[in-house]
């Protein structure tokens, strides 16, 4: 097996860099170092932790152009999106720099006057993170920031497709003043590093963003050491457009939620459910705008849609289109000659499908690509039934200007994140997390630091 990770530019197929895979001995050494460093890092006071996090955030912003170029080169997304990702990641670092100062305990009335009950929070210990290639910057930052703020030490394994962003961000963390032992990275294949992380007694928590299948492996393998887990897994987001919605606004927001990162986000719209009375108008307006999206190398200023990450992704997406068309779907975008898979660079032209039925794979399988199938509904209860017919429960969206529709949809959508007239709901101060097979726990908000803390209870007897 190769000792190197070869990082390629998905827009050109060119090799950007070769980096060394860490050996098992090196990874175990990093775990030992992180475990040892926890003993001193947990004692650092909240103001100092906060100051270091703020300094890190500042350095990321100072270096945003260089970092964005790294993201675009290894992931493929347009530069403007790469910068947006970094700003989003930095907002988590800033938020948790403040939360570091608000790790409160409480006192509770006891059953008798001579007793006292105190509840306190303590950092859980060494945390291991495994991150995906679709947001190489922000997925790492939103795990590292609450972990460090809580007083945990941190090791991350980035995706083999996109390790360079993580390496640079961690260099900046060290430059900001974090000891090298407090925040580390290791590089290697997921299955190898995953096994070392899950079986290690020194690692007290695993935080993972990636596919539901890999999440299940990590959950199973973590059972032997009863590790705390935060899992941000797959999604199959529905977008429901009601008959009273502002159609132009719904089209614009659907494009934001569907085509960001070439459709490769776990909160990307996967299915569009449109009221039958506005189906034709919505489909027409959306198809026209989507056909005009500019596809190309993300380093070019005018690019709106970059490549998909690799051949497997490309084939899966094209197969979903072919499957839908063979079962009666119709492509309404006029750019299908632009799909291309030459020189190990894989581009899928943004595609809208109509006449979609529930027997098509795209209505159930996560697409992770720039393709949107449209189906129609008559009653809202029908839309809810279709929307909830999936093992996933991460993000969902609806467009309506009628508060009664909104309350009904909010109450009945089995999803952890709901966007009402909003195609971009992610925010550092809000809890991002899925229900059902989309995950465990939340990232962001006051909820996002809890998984890095243990609750301890002290009962004092005989005080009087
Ligand atoms: P994606 O489909 O987004 O690539 P994966 O779940 O395959 O999602 O990958 C997300 C992260 O999980 C990557 O860092 C990858 O290397 C890692 N990974 C893949 N397989 C495993 C595994 N068996 N155990 C632990 N981590 C894994």
XYZ file of C-alpha atoms and ligand atoms in Angstrom:
491
model
C 0.000 0.000 0.000
C 1.203 3.488 -0.866
C 3.035 5.489 1.788
C 1.935 8.744 0.176
C -1.330 10.624 -0.130
C -1.518 12.190 -3.575
C -3.619 15.345 -3.475
C -5.095 16.279 -6.845
C -6.886 19.331 -8.163
C -10.345 18.020 -9.094
C -10.744 20.746 -11.737
C -7.668 19.666 -13.722
C -6.656 16.234 -12.450
C -3.171 17.642 -11.745
C -1.196 16.534 -8.709
C -0.902 19.442 -6.262
C 1.166 17.788 -3.587
C 2.195 14.440 -2.180
C 2.161 14.114 1.564
C 3.325 11.317 3.759
C 0.832 9.012 5.397
C 1.541 8.701 9.101
C 2.560 5.263 10.295
C 0.617 3.433 12.993
C 3.470 4.192 15.418
C 3.314 7.914 14.588
C -0.454 8.047 15.052
C -0.223 6.252 18.392
C 2.527 8.665 19.410
C 0.275 11.636 18.532
C -2.463 10.103 20.703
C -0.058 9.713 23.619
C 1.149 13.304 23.200
C -2.436 14.608 23.097
C -3.375 12.620 26.190
C -0.396 13.983 28.110
C -0.989 17.571 26.991
C -4.573 17.407 28.277
C -3.239 17.411 31.846
C -1.858 20.929 31.408
C -4.251 22.375 28.807
C -7.305 21.682 30.971
C -5.766 23.893 33.687
C -5.362 26.919 31.385
C -7.813 29.602 32.440
C -10.817 30.527 30.326
C -9.573 34.002 29.386
C -6.331 32.634 28.021
C -8.106 29.917 26.013
C -10.421 32.591 24.686
C -7.510 34.865 23.743
C -5.759 32.076 21.814
C -8.930 31.215 19.928
C -9.465 34.862 18.994
C -5.868 35.133 17.813
C -6.344 32.003 15.699
C -9.516 33.485 14.167
C -7.635 36.708 13.343
C -4.779 34.821 11.685
C -7.209 32.823 9.528
C -8.797 36.065 8.327
C -5.356 37.628 7.709
C -4.486 34.618 5.529
C -7.898 34.123 3.945
C -6.770 34.572 0.331
C -4.068 31.940 0.615
C -6.376 29.540 2.499
C -9.229 30.011 0.021
C -6.892 29.153 -2.817
C -5.845 25.965 -1.026
C -9.501 24.975 -0.565
C -10.390 25.705 -4.187
C -7.355 23.851 -5.465
C -7.923 20.674 -3.472
C -11.739 20.675 -3.286
C -12.766 22.433 -6.513
C -15.346 24.898 -5.178
C -15.324 28.485 -6.521
C -13.023 30.903 -4.679
C -15.918 33.005 -3.429
C -17.420 29.906 -1.792
C -14.040 28.927 -0.329
C -13.839 32.345 1.337
C -17.424 31.994 2.529
C -16.531 28.634 4.051
C -13.551 30.127 5.895
C -15.626 33.019 7.230
C -18.232 30.550 8.440
C -15.494 28.448 10.109
C -13.992 31.530 11.745
C -17.396 32.508 13.132
C -17.357 29.223 15.095
C -13.892 29.974 16.437
C -15.048 33.432 17.549
C -18.280 32.118 19.058
C -16.477 29.437 21.104
C -13.765 31.912 22.127
C -16.622 33.594 24.002
C -18.295 30.390 25.179
C -14.996 29.329 26.796
C -15.816 31.948 29.452
C -19.340 30.641 30.041
C -18.847 27.065 31.140
C -21.141 27.343 34.113
C -22.084 24.869 36.831
C -25.009 25.183 39.260
C -26.095 24.577 42.828
C -29.209 22.544 43.527
C -31.354 22.474 46.710
C -30.671 19.268 48.639
C -33.195 17.140 50.541
C -31.939 18.265 53.926
C -30.523 21.532 55.237
C -27.133 20.123 56.199
C -26.306 19.022 52.658
C -25.225 20.905 49.549
C -25.289 19.770 45.900
C -22.916 21.309 43.359
C -22.862 20.506 39.639
C -19.762 21.319 37.622
C -18.501 20.810 34.085
C -15.130 19.391 33.160
C -13.485 18.846 29.767
C -13.953 15.298 28.523
C -10.272 14.734 27.568
C -8.487 14.065 24.297
C -10.852 14.467 21.304
C -10.323 12.897 17.881
C -12.018 14.389 14.827
C -12.503 12.868 11.384
C -13.491 15.393 8.739
C -14.780 15.239 5.146
C -13.532 16.773 1.889
C -16.595 18.924 1.114
C -15.807 21.624 3.713
C -12.128 21.006 4.536
C -11.901 24.242 6.554
C -15.151 24.818 8.370
C -15.843 21.207 9.394
C -12.513 21.091 11.190
C -12.863 24.544 12.756
C -16.308 23.902 14.152
C -15.027 20.797 15.897
C -11.685 22.168 17.096
C -13.079 25.446 18.465
C -15.567 24.034 21.017
C -13.146 21.230 21.953
C -10.322 23.679 22.737
C -12.696 26.133 24.437
C -13.914 23.335 26.709
C -10.316 22.476 27.672
C -9.888 19.353 25.552
C -6.857 18.505 23.461
C -7.544 17.764 19.809
C -6.305 15.519 16.976
C -7.861 15.650 13.524
C -7.659 13.332 10.561
C -8.704 15.200 7.429
C -10.080 13.490 4.329
C -7.365 12.097 2.043
C -8.744 14.218 -0.807
C -8.283 17.526 1.089
C -5.625 17.422 3.815
C -3.818 20.648 2.842
C -6.369 23.082 4.295
C -6.201 21.353 7.677
C -2.414 21.334 7.685
C -2.299 25.102 7.046
C -5.049 25.891 9.582
C -3.202 23.957 12.259
C 0.068 25.738 11.436
C -1.831 28.971 12.040
C -3.179 27.636 15.352
C 0.407 27.012 16.472
C 1.392 30.460 15.260
C -1.482 31.865 17.327
C 0.104 30.342 20.409
C -1.487 26.928 20.903
C 1.116 24.391 21.973
C 1.858 21.854 19.228
C 0.688 19.063 21.529
C -2.735 20.667 22.113
C -3.894 20.623 18.494
C -2.470 18.073 16.067
C -3.291 16.394 12.760
C -2.517 12.961 11.416
C -2.837 11.776 7.833
C -3.899 8.355 6.654
C -6.699 6.261 5.253
C -9.969 6.578 7.124
C -10.294 2.903 7.950
C -6.750 2.715 9.384
C -6.902 5.892 11.464
C -10.540 5.240 12.430
C -9.582 1.887 13.923
C -6.721 3.430 15.923
C -8.991 6.215 17.211
C -11.922 4.000 18.181
C -9.799 1.389 19.956
C -7.705 3.929 21.900
C -8.520 4.274 25.587
C -6.783 7.664 25.645
C -9.288 9.204 23.225
C -12.456 10.084 25.126
C -14.533 11.426 22.280
C -14.861 11.095 18.522
C -16.473 13.823 16.468
C -17.151 12.871 12.866
C -18.642 14.448 9.766
C -19.114 12.126 6.811
C -21.308 9.406 5.437
C -23.902 7.535 7.483
C -22.200 4.230 6.620
C -18.843 5.290 8.045
C -20.600 6.882 11.033
C -22.181 3.529 11.831
C -18.767 1.805 11.685
C -17.317 4.386 14.098
C -20.295 3.997 16.451
C -19.968 0.220 16.433
C -16.204 0.314 16.988
C -16.480 2.930 19.748
C -18.655 0.615 21.819
C -15.648 -1.248 23.215
C -14.366 1.894 24.951
C -17.794 3.554 25.495
C -16.687 6.746 23.776
C -18.711 9.899 23.597
C -19.724 10.531 19.976
C -20.887 13.457 17.898
C -21.971 12.356 14.429
C -22.883 14.635 11.570
C -23.929 12.232 8.830
C -25.752 12.135 5.504
C -28.884 13.979 4.462
C -31.614 13.965 1.841
C -33.091 17.417 2.217
C -36.548 18.190 0.845
C -37.545 21.673 -0.334
C -41.303 22.269 -0.152
C -42.670 25.185 -2.176
C -46.243 26.095 -1.211
C -48.814 27.631 -3.553
C -48.602 31.019 -1.781
C -44.772 31.216 -1.883
C -42.887 34.064 -3.553
C -41.775 32.005 -6.548
C -38.804 34.147 -7.622
C -37.444 34.171 -4.084
C -37.976 30.413 -3.737
C -36.085 29.870 -7.031
C -33.186 32.033 -5.887
C -32.932 30.330 -2.482
C -33.291 26.863 -4.014
C -30.273 27.597 -6.197
C -28.316 28.607 -3.094
C -29.206 25.466 -1.184
C -28.955 23.077 -4.135
C -25.942 24.215 -6.131
C -23.499 25.420 -3.488
C -20.310 23.365 -3.654
C -21.727 21.689 -6.819
C -24.413 20.100 -4.688
C -21.881 18.416 -2.426
C -23.089 19.386 1.030
C -25.030 17.276 3.484
C -27.663 20.027 3.781
C -28.061 20.491 0.012
C -31.610 20.193 -1.276
C -31.999 16.699 -2.669
C -35.707 16.788 -3.669
C -37.964 19.666 -4.670
C -41.662 19.236 -3.798
C -43.690 21.946 -5.493
C -47.410 22.638 -5.210
C -49.095 21.474 -8.421
C -50.663 24.901 -9.081
C -47.231 26.556 -9.451
C -45.264 23.586 -10.768
C -44.869 24.803 -14.355
C -43.902 28.368 -13.458
C -41.415 27.267 -10.778
C -39.834 24.607 -13.038
C -39.469 26.997 -15.929
C -37.912 29.811 -13.904
C -35.564 27.471 -12.048
C -34.458 25.646 -15.215
C -33.674 28.886 -17.008
C -31.471 30.181 -14.191
C -29.769 26.830 -13.622
C -28.989 26.369 -17.332
C -27.116 29.683 -17.196
C -24.846 28.770 -14.262
C -21.192 29.025 -15.189
C -19.273 25.772 -14.744
C -15.482 25.588 -14.654
C -12.301 25.794 -12.612
C -13.089 27.410 -9.255
C -9.995 29.626 -9.541
C -11.686 31.552 -12.383
C -13.641 34.509 -11.025
C -16.746 33.838 -13.122
C -17.143 30.185 -12.049
C -20.312 29.353 -10.143
C -20.137 25.544 -10.286
C -16.880 23.660 -9.900
C -16.110 19.992 -10.541
C -17.339 17.105 -8.421
C -14.695 15.539 -6.223
C -13.871 12.330 -8.099
C -14.823 9.616 -10.572
C -16.990 7.645 -8.117
C -18.993 10.752 -7.371
C -19.366 11.574 -11.065
C -20.550 8.080 -11.912
C -23.026 7.963 -9.054
C -24.604 11.276 -10.078
C -24.763 10.429 -13.801
C -26.286 7.028 -12.912
C -28.981 8.794 -10.870
C -29.814 11.026 -13.862
C -29.870 8.019 -16.239
C -32.003 5.981 -13.848
C -34.528 8.826 -13.524
C -34.659 9.422 -17.299
C -35.099 5.697 -18.003
C -38.117 5.737 -15.656
C -39.777 8.724 -17.347
C -38.119 11.869 -15.957
C -37.429 14.745 -18.310
C -34.323 16.972 -18.203
C -35.398 20.632 -18.360
C -31.943 22.256 -18.400
C -30.263 22.767 -21.776
C -26.632 22.222 -20.809
C -26.358 18.448 -20.786
C -23.577 18.451 -23.404
C -21.382 20.008 -20.707
C -20.991 16.885 -18.537
C -17.337 15.899 -18.892
C -14.953 13.353 -17.467
C -11.681 13.996 -19.209
C -8.142 14.044 -17.767
C -9.362 12.866 -14.365
C -11.452 16.024 -13.895
C -15.152 15.397 -13.450
C -17.814 17.994 -14.176
C -21.552 17.405 -13.926
C -23.627 20.153 -15.541
C -26.289 21.511 -13.180
C -29.452 19.601 -13.999
C -33.172 19.888 -13.249
C -35.453 16.889 -13.715
C -39.228 17.011 -13.981
C -41.893 14.267 -14.126
C -40.072 12.610 -11.296
C -41.707 9.684 -9.528
C -41.026 8.029 -6.212
C -39.550 4.880 -7.771
C -36.440 6.761 -8.937
C -33.166 6.282 -7.003
C -32.583 10.027 -6.773
C -35.642 10.348 -4.550
C -33.994 8.167 -1.876
C -30.210 8.032 -2.404
C -28.091 10.976 -1.324
C -27.000 12.637 -4.611
C -24.089 14.864 -3.550
C -24.142 16.533 -6.931
C -25.759 19.399 -8.866
C -29.003 17.648 -9.823
C -32.472 18.571 -8.567
C -35.533 16.374 -9.169
C -38.924 18.123 -8.991
C -42.122 16.410 -7.992
C -45.499 17.923 -7.130
C -48.015 17.700 -4.294
C -51.547 18.831 -3.695
C -52.101 18.755 0.065
C -49.407 19.679 2.597
C -49.913 16.325 4.347
C -48.829 14.660 1.085
C -45.675 16.791 0.973
C -44.878 15.831 4.565
C -45.340 12.158 3.794
C -42.913 12.309 0.846
C -40.451 14.545 2.738
C -40.268 12.240 5.755
C -40.006 9.025 3.720
C -36.242 8.657 4.216
C -33.925 7.371 6.940
C -32.243 10.800 6.921
C -33.281 13.819 8.992
C -30.702 16.600 8.638
C -31.961 19.730 6.824
C -35.301 20.587 5.260
C -36.619 23.769 3.686
C -39.992 25.263 2.880
C -41.259 28.398 1.199
C -44.551 29.915 2.231
C -45.862 33.299 3.333
C -48.721 31.762 5.301
C -47.833 31.260 8.958
C -50.357 28.395 9.268
C -48.565 26.397 6.572
C -45.265 27.228 8.242
C -46.307 26.041 11.695
C -47.730 22.837 10.241
C -44.576 22.125 8.224
C -42.249 22.984 11.083
C -44.138 20.724 13.480
C -44.283 17.770 11.110
C -40.941 17.716 9.285
C -38.723 15.089 10.965
C -35.535 17.103 10.505
C -33.046 18.691 12.893
C -32.683 21.858 10.783
C -35.610 23.631 9.152
C -35.260 26.658 6.860
C -38.446 28.711 6.424
C -37.932 31.017 3.434
C -34.227 30.427 4.040
C -31.876 28.352 1.905
C -28.778 28.952 4.062
C -29.581 28.276 7.721
C -26.064 27.461 9.043
C -24.886 29.830 11.820
C -22.271 29.490 14.563
C -24.774 30.469 17.262
C -27.372 27.869 16.152
C -27.344 24.105 16.853
C -26.635 22.262 13.592
C -27.472 18.575 13.814
C -29.562 15.790 12.376
C -32.166 13.372 13.671
C -32.832 9.767 12.575
C -29.798 8.367 10.680
C -28.367 11.837 10.052
C -26.520 12.007 13.306
C -26.074 12.403 17.008
C -25.665 15.741 18.779
C -25.265 19.271 17.440
C -22.445 21.576 16.388
C -22.812 25.301 17.003
C -24.706 27.258 19.602
C -24.653 26.606 23.327
C -25.430 22.959 22.492
C -22.181 22.625 20.536
C -19.814 22.793 23.501
C -21.774 20.400 25.738
C -20.494 17.234 24.002
C -16.932 18.219 25.013
C -17.851 18.517 28.688
C -18.579 15.954 31.358
C -21.050 16.742 34.101
C -19.813 16.066 37.613
C -21.889 16.268 40.745
C -20.534 16.898 44.209
C -22.683 16.080 47.205
C -21.473 17.719 50.423
C -22.858 16.267 53.645
C -22.772 17.599 57.154
C -22.328 21.295 56.321
C -24.032 22.650 59.430
P -17.558 11.045 1.978
O -18.578 10.228 1.230
O -17.994 12.438 2.282
O -16.161 10.910 1.459
P -16.771 9.342 4.122
O -17.611 8.989 5.283
O -16.357 8.249 3.202
O -17.605 10.472 3.402
O -15.473 10.140 4.568
C -15.466 11.127 5.556
C -14.227 10.969 6.379
O -14.245 9.676 6.979
C -12.930 11.048 5.601
O -11.955 11.680 6.410
C -12.569 9.591 5.375
O -11.179 9.390 5.205
C -13.038 9.005 6.685
N -13.296 7.543 6.625
C -13.633 6.794 5.553
N -13.783 5.496 5.910
C -13.557 5.435 7.246
C -13.575 4.377 8.232
N -13.875 3.127 7.920
N -13.289 4.717 9.515
C -13.012 5.984 9.841
N -12.989 7.006 8.981
C -13.255 6.746 7.700
